[in-house]
Short mmCIF file of C-alpha atoms in Angstrom, two decimals:
data_model
loop_
_atom_site.label_atom_id
_atom_site.label_comp_id
_atom_site.label_asym_id
_atom_site.label_seq_id
_atom_site.Cartn_x
_atom_site.Cartn_y
_atom_site.Cartn_z
CA MET A 901 52.93 -28.00 21.29
CA ALA A 902 49.92 -26.11 22.32
CA LEU A 903 48.41 -22.65 21.07
CA LYS A 904 49.37 -19.63 23.93
CA GLU A 905 47.35 -17.10 22.32
CA CYS A 906 45.04 -16.37 18.53
CA THR A 907 45.19 -12.66 17.52
CA LYS A 908 42.83 -12.01 14.85
CA LYS A 909 44.65 -8.38 13.17
CA GLU A 910 43.03 -6.03 11.14
CA GLU A 911 44.37 -6.77 7.90
CA ALA A 912 41.52 -8.97 6.48
CA ASN A 913 42.03 -13.33 6.55
CA ALA A 914 45.52 -12.37 8.97
CA TYR A 915 46.27 -13.54 12.20
CA GLU A 916 48.92 -13.29 14.98
CA LEU A 917 49.54 -16.75 16.61
CA VAL A 918 51.40 -17.40 19.72
CA VAL A 919 52.68 -21.24 20.19
CA SER A 920 54.82 -23.26 22.88
CA VAL A 921 56.60 -26.22 22.16
CA ASP A 922 57.26 -28.71 25.30
CA GLY A 923 60.80 -29.17 26.38
CA GLU A 924 60.73 -33.19 25.72
CA THR A 925 59.71 -31.84 22.20
CA PHE A 926 62.52 -29.53 21.89
CA GLU A 927 65.45 -31.81 23.70
CA LYS A 928 64.26 -34.65 20.78
CA ALA A 929 65.22 -31.74 17.89
CA ILE A 930 67.89 -30.82 19.81
CA ASN A 931 69.46 -34.09 19.54
CA LYS A 932 68.64 -34.31 15.87
CA VAL A 933 70.46 -31.45 15.33
CA TYR A 934 73.20 -32.58 17.70
CA LYS A 935 73.69 -35.82 15.83
CA LYS A 936 73.75 -33.81 12.03
CA GLU A 937 76.11 -31.17 13.39
CA VAL A 938 78.24 -33.23 15.55
CA LYS A 939 79.97 -34.65 12.65
CA LYS A 940 81.48 -30.88 11.07
CA ILE A 941 82.79 -30.49 14.80
CA ASN A 942 86.29 -30.82 15.55
CA ILE A 943 86.93 -30.37 19.20
CA GLN A 944 91.05 -31.28 20.65
CA GLY A 945 90.41 -34.74 22.56
CA PHE A 946 88.06 -36.18 20.63
CA ARG A 947 87.73 -37.71 17.05
CA LYS A 948 86.35 -35.32 14.64
CA GLY A 949 82.84 -36.09 14.58
CA LYS A 950 82.33 -38.23 18.03
CA ALA A 951 82.44 -34.76 20.83
CA PRO A 952 79.87 -35.66 23.22
CA ARG A 953 76.57 -32.94 22.96
CA ARG A 954 77.47 -31.96 26.68
CA ILE A 955 81.44 -31.01 25.89
CA ILE A 956 80.11 -29.00 22.64
CA GLU A 957 77.44 -26.92 24.75
CA LYS A 958 79.85 -26.17 27.18
CA MET A 959 82.99 -25.37 24.80
CA TYR A 960 80.17 -22.75 22.98
CA GLY A 961 77.02 -22.29 24.86
CA THR A 962 73.90 -24.24 25.84
CA GLU A 963 71.83 -22.78 23.14
CA VAL A 964 74.35 -23.76 20.44
CA PHE A 965 71.49 -26.11 18.67
CA TYR A 966 68.83 -24.03 19.62
CA ASP A 967 68.17 -22.31 16.54
CA ASP A 968 68.60 -24.80 13.96
CA ALA A 969 65.91 -27.41 16.62
CA MET A 970 63.82 -24.45 16.50
CA GLN A 971 63.41 -24.55 12.99
CA ASP A 972 63.26 -28.19 12.66
CA CYS A 973 59.95 -27.61 15.31
CA TYR A 974 58.40 -25.01 13.65
CA PRO A 975 55.92 -26.55 10.72
CA GLU A 976 54.63 -28.96 12.83
CA ALA A 977 53.92 -26.77 15.59
CA LEU A 978 52.47 -24.43 13.40
CA TYR A 979 50.13 -26.35 11.55
CA ALA A 980 48.75 -27.69 15.40
CA ALA A 981 48.43 -24.41 16.84
CA ALA A 982 45.99 -23.57 13.64
CA GLU A 983 44.38 -26.76 13.48
CA GLU A 984 43.74 -25.88 17.42
CA ALA A 985 42.89 -22.09 16.95
CA GLY A 986 40.30 -23.74 13.73
CA VAL A 987 42.44 -21.73 11.36
CA LYS A 988 43.70 -23.28 7.56
CA ILE A 989 46.61 -21.55 7.13
CA VAL A 990 47.50 -20.67 3.39
CA ALA A 991 51.24 -18.44 3.76
CA VAL A 992 53.62 -17.53 6.92
CA GLU A 993 54.87 -13.91 6.55
CA SER A 994 57.38 -14.52 9.85
CA LEU A 995 57.93 -16.36 12.40
CA GLU A 996 60.01 -15.02 15.81
CA ALA A 997 61.11 -17.13 18.83
CA ILE A 998 59.91 -15.05 21.48
CA GLU A 999 61.56 -17.44 24.36
CA ALA A 1000 63.54 -20.91 24.65
CA SER A 1001 65.14 -22.73 27.46
CA ALA A 1002 65.98 -26.57 28.20
CA GLU A 1003 62.17 -26.57 28.94
CA GLY A 1004 60.75 -25.57 25.21
CA PHE A 1005 60.68 -22.69 23.51
CA THR A 1006 57.49 -20.07 22.53
CA PHE A 1007 57.32 -18.39 19.27
CA LYS A 1008 55.18 -15.79 17.12
CA ALA A 1009 53.94 -16.20 13.90
CA GLN A 1010 52.64 -13.93 11.31
CA VAL A 1011 50.35 -15.94 8.91
CA ILE A 1012 47.25 -15.42 6.65
CA VAL A 1013 44.79 -18.06 6.23
CA GLU A 1014 41.86 -19.33 4.40
CA PRO A 1015 39.18 -16.73 4.87
CA GLU A 1016 35.74 -17.04 5.98
CA MET A 1017 33.39 -17.18 2.66
CA GLU A 1018 29.81 -16.69 2.05
CA ILE A 1019 27.40 -18.04 -0.60
CA ASP A 1020 23.83 -18.17 -1.03
CA GLY A 1021 21.46 -19.17 -4.31
CA TYR A 1022 23.23 -22.26 -5.27
CA LYS A 1023 20.22 -24.48 -5.18
CA GLY A 1024 18.68 -24.17 -8.00
CA ILE A 1025 20.39 -22.78 -10.47
CA GLU A 1026 19.01 -22.70 -14.46
CA ILE A 1027 21.41 -24.13 -16.95
CA GLU A 1028 20.83 -24.01 -20.72
CA LYS A 1029 21.89 -27.06 -22.18
CA LYS A 1030 23.72 -27.49 -25.23
CA SER A 1031 21.83 -29.44 -27.81
CA THR A 1032 22.96 -33.15 -28.47
CA GLU A 1033 21.23 -33.29 -31.85
CA VAL A 1034 23.33 -35.13 -34.48
CA THR A 1035 22.61 -32.61 -38.07
CA ASP A 1036 23.47 -33.34 -41.71
CA GLU A 1037 25.57 -30.46 -41.76
CA LEU A 1038 27.73 -31.81 -38.69
CA ILE A 1039 28.13 -34.86 -40.19
CA GLU A 1040 29.32 -33.37 -43.51
CA LYS A 1041 31.47 -30.70 -41.11
CA GLU A 1042 33.57 -33.98 -39.97
CA ILE A 1043 33.68 -35.82 -43.53
CA GLU A 1044 35.61 -32.40 -44.01
CA GLN A 1045 37.87 -32.55 -41.52
CA VAL A 1046 38.75 -36.11 -42.42
CA ARG A 1047 39.16 -34.93 -46.09
CA GLU A 1048 41.54 -32.40 -44.73
CA ARG A 1049 43.50 -35.10 -42.84
CA ASN A 1050 43.40 -37.70 -45.87
CA SER A 1051 45.07 -33.97 -48.17
CA ARG A 1052 47.95 -33.98 -49.93
CA LEU A 1053 50.04 -31.03 -51.14
CA VAL A 1054 50.52 -30.92 -55.72
CA THR A 1055 53.08 -28.70 -57.00
CA VAL A 1056 51.59 -25.53 -58.65
CA GLU A 1057 53.41 -24.29 -61.05
CA ASP A 1058 51.21 -22.18 -63.43
CA ARG A 1059 50.21 -19.51 -61.17
CA ALA A 1060 51.23 -16.97 -58.23
CA ALA A 1061 51.38 -17.73 -54.44
CA GLU A 1062 47.27 -17.63 -53.06
CA ASN A 1063 46.24 -17.94 -49.21
CA GLY A 1064 45.68 -21.31 -48.28
CA ASP A 1065 48.97 -22.59 -50.43
CA THR A 1066 52.34 -23.90 -48.88
CA ALA A 1067 55.25 -21.96 -50.19
CA VAL A 1068 58.66 -23.22 -49.69
CA ILE A 1069 61.11 -20.55 -49.06
CA ASP A 1070 64.16 -19.99 -48.07
CA PHE A 1071 64.16 -16.35 -45.63
CA GLU A 1072 66.52 -14.17 -43.56
CA GLY A 1073 65.89 -11.17 -41.54
CA PHE A 1074 67.75 -7.97 -41.09
CA VAL A 1075 67.04 -4.85 -38.71
CA ASP A 1076 69.05 -2.15 -39.62
CA GLY A 1077 70.82 -3.41 -42.15
CA GLU A 1078 72.21 -6.33 -39.48
CA ALA A 1079 70.98 -9.56 -39.79
CA PHE A 1080 69.91 -10.76 -36.22
CA GLU A 1081 69.54 -14.72 -34.76
CA GLY A 1082 67.12 -16.83 -35.42
CA GLY A 1083 65.62 -14.84 -38.37
CA LYS A 1084 66.96 -17.36 -41.41
CA SER A 1085 66.19 -20.18 -42.74
CA GLU A 1086 65.91 -22.67 -45.59
CA GLY A 1087 63.45 -24.58 -47.14
CA TYR A 1088 61.16 -23.80 -44.82
CA ASN A 1089 57.17 -25.14 -45.92
CA LEU A 1090 54.93 -21.95 -44.74
CA SER A 1091 51.50 -22.34 -44.66
CA LEU A 1092 49.81 -18.60 -46.46
CA GLY A 1093 46.95 -17.66 -44.33
CA SER A 1094 47.99 -19.34 -41.11
CA GLY A 1095 49.33 -16.64 -38.92
CA ASN A 1096 52.24 -18.21 -38.08
CA PHE A 1097 54.51 -15.88 -38.53
CA ILE A 1098 54.53 -12.14 -37.89
CA PRO A 1099 51.46 -9.77 -39.77
CA GLY A 1100 52.55 -9.03 -43.15
CA PHE A 1101 54.43 -11.20 -43.48
CA GLU A 1102 52.50 -13.91 -45.45
CA GLU A 1103 50.23 -11.45 -46.48
CA GLN A 1104 53.58 -9.97 -49.33
CA ILE A 1105 54.65 -13.27 -50.09
CA VAL A 1106 50.88 -14.02 -51.92
CA GLY A 1107 51.06 -12.58 -55.21
CA HIS A 1108 55.07 -14.27 -55.95
CA LYS A 1109 55.45 -17.19 -58.50
CA ALA A 1110 58.06 -19.88 -58.24
CA GLY A 1111 61.58 -18.82 -58.28
CA GLU A 1112 61.19 -15.30 -57.87
CA GLU A 1113 63.64 -13.26 -55.34
CA PHE A 1114 62.29 -10.41 -53.38
CA SER A 1115 62.07 -9.02 -50.17
CA ILE A 1116 59.53 -7.88 -47.96
CA PHE A 1117 59.06 -5.02 -45.16
CA VAL A 1118 57.53 -5.97 -41.69
CA ASN A 1119 57.30 -4.64 -38.24
CA PHE A 1120 57.99 -6.76 -35.22
CA PRO A 1121 54.49 -6.03 -32.85
CA GLU A 1122 55.71 -4.59 -29.55
CA GLU A 1123 54.47 -7.53 -27.56
CA TYR A 1124 57.25 -9.26 -29.55
CA GLN A 1125 58.42 -12.68 -27.25
CA ALA A 1126 62.03 -11.55 -28.22
CA GLU A 1127 62.69 -7.99 -26.49
CA LYS A 1128 65.71 -6.83 -28.61
CA LEU A 1129 63.41 -7.03 -31.93
CA GLN A 1130 59.98 -5.61 -30.38
CA GLY A 1131 58.56 -2.47 -32.64
CA LYS A 1132 61.23 -2.52 -34.84
CA GLU A 1133 61.49 -2.22 -38.71
CA ALA A 1134 62.70 -5.75 -40.67
CA GLU A 1135 63.71 -6.69 -44.12
CA PHE A 1136 63.22 -10.35 -45.36
CA LYS A 1137 65.01 -11.64 -48.49
CA ILE A 1138 62.65 -14.17 -49.86
CA VAL A 1139 63.59 -16.81 -51.84
CA LEU A 1140 60.46 -18.99 -53.40
CA HIS A 1141 61.53 -21.85 -54.72
CA GLU A 1142 57.56 -23.90 -54.81
CA ILE A 1143 54.22 -23.48 -54.41
CA LYS A 1144 51.84 -26.25 -52.87
CA THR A 1145 48.17 -26.44 -53.01
CA LYS A 1146 46.26 -29.34 -51.05
CA GLU A 1147 44.29 -31.50 -53.31
CA LEU A 1148 41.41 -33.44 -51.07
CA PRO A 1149 40.39 -37.20 -51.75
CA GLU A 1150 36.88 -37.19 -53.72
CA VAL A 1151 34.07 -38.77 -50.75
CA ASP A 1152 33.24 -42.17 -52.13
CA ASP A 1153 33.07 -45.48 -51.57
CA GLU A 1154 36.86 -45.95 -51.96
CA PHE A 1155 37.36 -43.06 -49.96
CA VAL A 1156 35.52 -44.62 -47.07
CA GLN A 1157 37.72 -48.00 -47.67
CA ASP A 1158 41.19 -45.50 -47.04
CA VAL A 1159 39.60 -43.88 -44.01
CA SER A 1160 37.76 -46.48 -42.38
CA ASP A 1161 36.76 -50.65 -41.75
CA LYS A 1162 33.52 -49.62 -43.83
CA GLU A 1163 32.46 -50.17 -46.65
CA THR A 1164 30.20 -47.74 -48.16
CA LEU A 1165 29.52 -43.98 -47.59
CA GLU A 1166 26.24 -44.79 -46.12
CA GLU A 1167 27.62 -47.17 -43.44
CA TYR A 1168 30.37 -44.77 -42.72
CA LYS A 1169 27.85 -41.80 -42.30
CA GLU A 1170 26.31 -44.24 -39.81
CA GLU A 1171 29.52 -45.13 -37.83
CA LEU A 1172 29.98 -41.02 -37.84
CA ARG A 1173 26.13 -40.25 -36.46
CA GLU A 1174 27.09 -42.50 -33.19
CA THR A 1175 30.50 -41.19 -32.94
CA VAL A 1176 29.42 -37.40 -33.12
CA GLY A 1177 26.40 -38.02 -31.09
CA LYS A 1178 28.79 -39.46 -28.06
CA ARG A 1179 30.57 -36.60 -28.40
CA LEU A 1180 28.20 -34.46 -28.03
CA VAL A 1181 26.26 -35.72 -24.95
CA ASP A 1182 30.24 -35.26 -23.37
CA GLU A 1183 30.49 -31.54 -24.31
CA ALA A 1184 27.18 -30.66 -23.14
CA GLU A 1185 27.84 -32.31 -19.88
CA LYS A 1186 31.01 -31.29 -19.56
CA ASP A 1187 29.47 -27.36 -20.39
CA VAL A 1188 26.78 -28.00 -17.46
CA ASP A 1189 29.47 -28.39 -15.17
CA ASP A 1190 31.67 -25.37 -16.84
CA LYS A 1191 27.94 -23.43 -16.22
CA ILE A 1192 27.29 -24.44 -12.85
CA ALA A 1193 31.50 -23.79 -12.15
CA GLU A 1194 31.02 -20.07 -13.21
CA LYS A 1195 27.80 -19.48 -11.55
CA LEU A 1196 29.61 -20.28 -8.35
CA MET A 1197 32.34 -18.15 -8.71
CA GLU A 1198 29.78 -15.17 -9.27
CA LEU A 1199 27.57 -16.34 -6.04
CA VAL A 1200 30.60 -16.83 -3.61
CA GLN A 1201 31.06 -14.32 -1.03
CA GLY A 1202 34.39 -13.32 0.81
CA GLU A 1203 37.89 -11.93 0.65
CA ILE A 1204 40.61 -13.78 -0.67
CA PRO A 1205 43.70 -13.39 -0.18
CA GLU A 1206 46.55 -13.20 -2.43
CA ALA A 1207 48.96 -15.86 -1.38
CA MET A 1208 45.75 -18.17 -2.33
CA TYR A 1209 46.25 -17.45 -6.00
CA GLU A 1210 50.09 -17.11 -5.82
CA ASN A 1211 50.43 -21.07 -4.28
CA GLN A 1212 47.71 -22.53 -7.06
CA THR A 1213 49.56 -21.11 -9.72
CA ASN A 1214 52.97 -21.91 -8.09
CA GLU A 1215 50.88 -25.37 -8.26
CA MET A 1216 50.08 -25.56 -11.68
CA ILE A 1217 53.62 -24.41 -12.28
CA ARG A 1218 55.18 -27.44 -11.08
CA ASP A 1219 52.66 -29.75 -13.09
CA PHE A 1220 53.55 -28.21 -15.98
CA GLU A 1221 57.53 -28.54 -15.29
CA ASN A 1222 56.77 -32.41 -13.58
CA ARG A 1223 54.79 -32.96 -17.61
CA LEU A 1224 58.03 -31.07 -19.20
CA ARG A 1225 60.52 -33.39 -17.32
CA SER A 1226 58.37 -36.41 -18.49
CA GLN A 1227 59.54 -35.17 -21.97
CA GLY A 1228 62.94 -34.82 -21.35
CA LEU A 1229 62.57 -31.02 -21.26
CA ASP A 1230 63.42 -28.03 -18.28
CA MET A 1231 62.12 -25.60 -16.82
CA ASP A 1232 64.44 -23.26 -18.19
CA THR A 1233 64.89 -24.99 -21.65
CA TYR A 1234 61.27 -24.32 -22.52
CA MET A 1235 61.76 -20.49 -21.45
CA ARG A 1236 64.51 -19.10 -23.06
CA TYR A 1237 62.58 -21.22 -26.33
CA MET A 1238 59.54 -19.22 -25.83
CA GLY A 1239 61.33 -15.99 -25.05
CA MET A 1240 59.67 -16.14 -21.31
CA ASP A 1241 60.53 -15.02 -18.22
CA VAL A 1242 58.77 -16.45 -14.57
CA ASN A 1243 56.64 -13.16 -14.56
CA ALA A 1244 55.47 -14.25 -17.68
CA LEU A 1245 54.36 -17.57 -16.87
CA LYS A 1246 52.97 -16.64 -13.90
CA GLY A 1247 50.92 -14.82 -15.88
CA MET A 1248 49.65 -17.43 -18.26
CA TYR A 1249 48.44 -19.42 -15.69
CA ARG A 1250 46.83 -16.88 -13.32
CA THR A 1251 43.71 -16.34 -14.83
CA ASP A 1252 42.81 -20.49 -14.53
CA ALA A 1253 44.15 -20.57 -10.94
CA GLU A 1254 41.92 -17.57 -9.55
CA LYS A 1255 39.18 -19.80 -10.72
CA ARG A 1256 40.24 -22.82 -9.15
CA VAL A 1257 40.45 -21.23 -5.66
CA LYS A 1258 37.53 -19.74 -6.28
CA LEU A 1259 35.79 -22.52 -7.23
CA ARG A 1260 37.18 -24.42 -4.29
CA LEU A 1261 36.18 -22.34 -1.91
CA ALA A 1262 32.19 -21.99 -3.15
CA LEU A 1263 32.54 -25.98 -2.89
CA GLU A 1264 33.94 -25.83 0.70
CA THR A 1265 31.37 -23.35 1.85
CA ILE A 1266 28.65 -25.12 0.09
CA ALA A 1267 30.09 -28.61 1.80
CA LYS A 1268 29.86 -26.50 5.44
CA LYS A 1269 26.70 -25.16 4.94
CA GLU A 1270 25.48 -28.85 4.15
CA ASN A 1271 27.27 -30.58 6.53
CA ILE A 1272 28.44 -32.89 4.41
CA GLU A 1273 30.61 -35.76 5.56
CA VAL A 1274 32.89 -38.64 3.87
CA THR A 1275 32.72 -41.79 5.15
CA GLU A 1276 34.96 -44.66 5.26
CA ALA A 1277 33.25 -46.37 2.53
CA ASP A 1278 33.27 -42.89 0.45
CA LEU A 1279 37.31 -43.18 0.86
CA ASP A 1280 37.68 -46.19 0.00
CA GLU A 1281 35.79 -45.81 -3.19
CA GLU A 1282 37.83 -43.13 -3.97
CA TYR A 1283 40.84 -45.09 -3.52
CA GLY A 1284 39.82 -47.88 -5.63
CA LYS A 1285 38.86 -45.44 -8.65
CA LEU A 1286 41.95 -43.73 -8.44
CA ALA A 1287 44.05 -47.31 -8.40
CA GLU A 1288 41.90 -48.29 -11.58
CA THR A 1289 42.70 -45.23 -13.15
CA TYR A 1290 46.77 -44.97 -12.41
CA LYS A 1291 47.24 -49.23 -12.80
CA MET A 1292 48.10 -49.15 -8.66
CA ASP A 1293 48.05 -51.09 -5.80
CA VAL A 1294 45.27 -50.03 -3.82
CA ASP A 1295 47.61 -49.84 -0.92
CA LYS A 1296 50.40 -47.82 -2.55
CA VAL A 1297 47.81 -45.49 -3.10
CA LYS A 1298 46.82 -44.74 0.13
CA ALA A 1299 50.67 -44.46 1.12
CA ALA A 1300 51.00 -41.71 -2.18
CA ILE A 1301 47.43 -39.69 -0.50
CA ALA A 1302 46.77 -38.99 2.82
CA ALA A 1303 43.26 -39.12 3.97
CA ASP A 1304 42.65 -35.75 5.32
CA SER A 1305 43.66 -34.81 1.70
CA LEU A 1306 41.73 -37.02 -0.40
CA SER A 1307 38.69 -36.36 2.13
CA GLU A 1308 38.64 -33.01 1.07
CA ASP A 1309 38.19 -33.71 -2.54
CA VAL A 1310 35.42 -36.29 -2.10
CA ARG A 1311 33.73 -33.59 -0.16
CA VAL A 1312 33.70 -30.85 -2.59
CA GLN A 1313 33.35 -33.28 -5.02
CA LYS A 1314 29.66 -34.28 -2.75
CA ALA A 1315 29.03 -30.13 -2.80
CA LEU A 1316 29.12 -29.94 -6.72
CA ASP A 1317 27.13 -33.65 -6.95
CA LEU A 1318 24.65 -31.38 -4.91
CA VAL A 1319 24.42 -28.10 -6.71
CA LYS A 1320 24.36 -30.27 -10.68
CA ALA A 1321 21.49 -32.26 -8.86
CA SER A 1322 19.67 -29.43 -7.77
CA ALA A 1323 20.23 -27.51 -11.30
CA VAL A 1324 17.35 -27.07 -13.19
CA ILE A 1325 18.92 -27.66 -17.09
CA LYS A 1326 16.46 -27.48 -19.85
#
């Protein structure tokens, strides 16, 4: 297999590659296709699936297996040619066979490649670090959150519903006098002021008392997930069964003993100071990383192919789909439940995908400019970390993750470490 020609086209990041595949490689591919296809071929005088290749080729033509054999050869041949040309393919727009014979074949590929980027000013980036001071206000806020988690709901009987209450309701929705699917529930616990329902719904329950039956009128948003209801005016018939309010525990030693292994409020506050302090340090470090990443994305210059954003978006969707499967769900069910289609799902990931692509290109460009190399020791260390993280044998991790792929990840991490080490953090 060899690259015969590499031509840069007028469009940014577009190339035409002309690639040849030698006769030996082509012959192996043809024989592979023959062994697969012969099982389906029935020729008189031979048992089904037992006809010799020369007989099939004599009957149907010597090129009978060429197309499938070429399809089998394309990926390896194309990416080997790209490596020879010094480009990284991010999308293949078309493949076209030019000529083929027993001596091999030649094909032409229209491809989009990873762009050449430029970046300057990545050393000495100034970053303002978030405060890690543990204030009394932060401790009080932490305690309030614990109180909220340990609150209980008690029934209110002497007043109307207010924001912050939980209303136990039956409801049924109607559009143009007709009940619609998904618009009915009984004994629903609705937190008033939460914003979980469409605008105007919760607000119209405020002021009503337990035992009342009434109607409320709302307009579905134009961007509502159920297309049939978008922009529609609806009537909801409500039965308000019960009003509940949140009762918070008193903050004292007894409360402390219920929520922790400490005996007194002062001991509990000291423990919180330590845990909050560690959290603030972690958050500050992550914030530094985020700010450096944002700056690098601003600094990197070049025309990024749309295909790179598409590829990253699709990869993120595949990761999400795998997480759904691990929870016993599937993507189609999720999208139906959320009222989404594939385009909406892609839109959900698009912004993050763009950031990932830009940051990766920025770090790859820095690594190239700084001549950063990855040693065997670097790879062994990274394989060891992954094995520890996933509780796997190192050899199994090495079998699952190619060294070339991991090397690229380590290389960009080294580039990020270089940028962080030179940053001016105030």
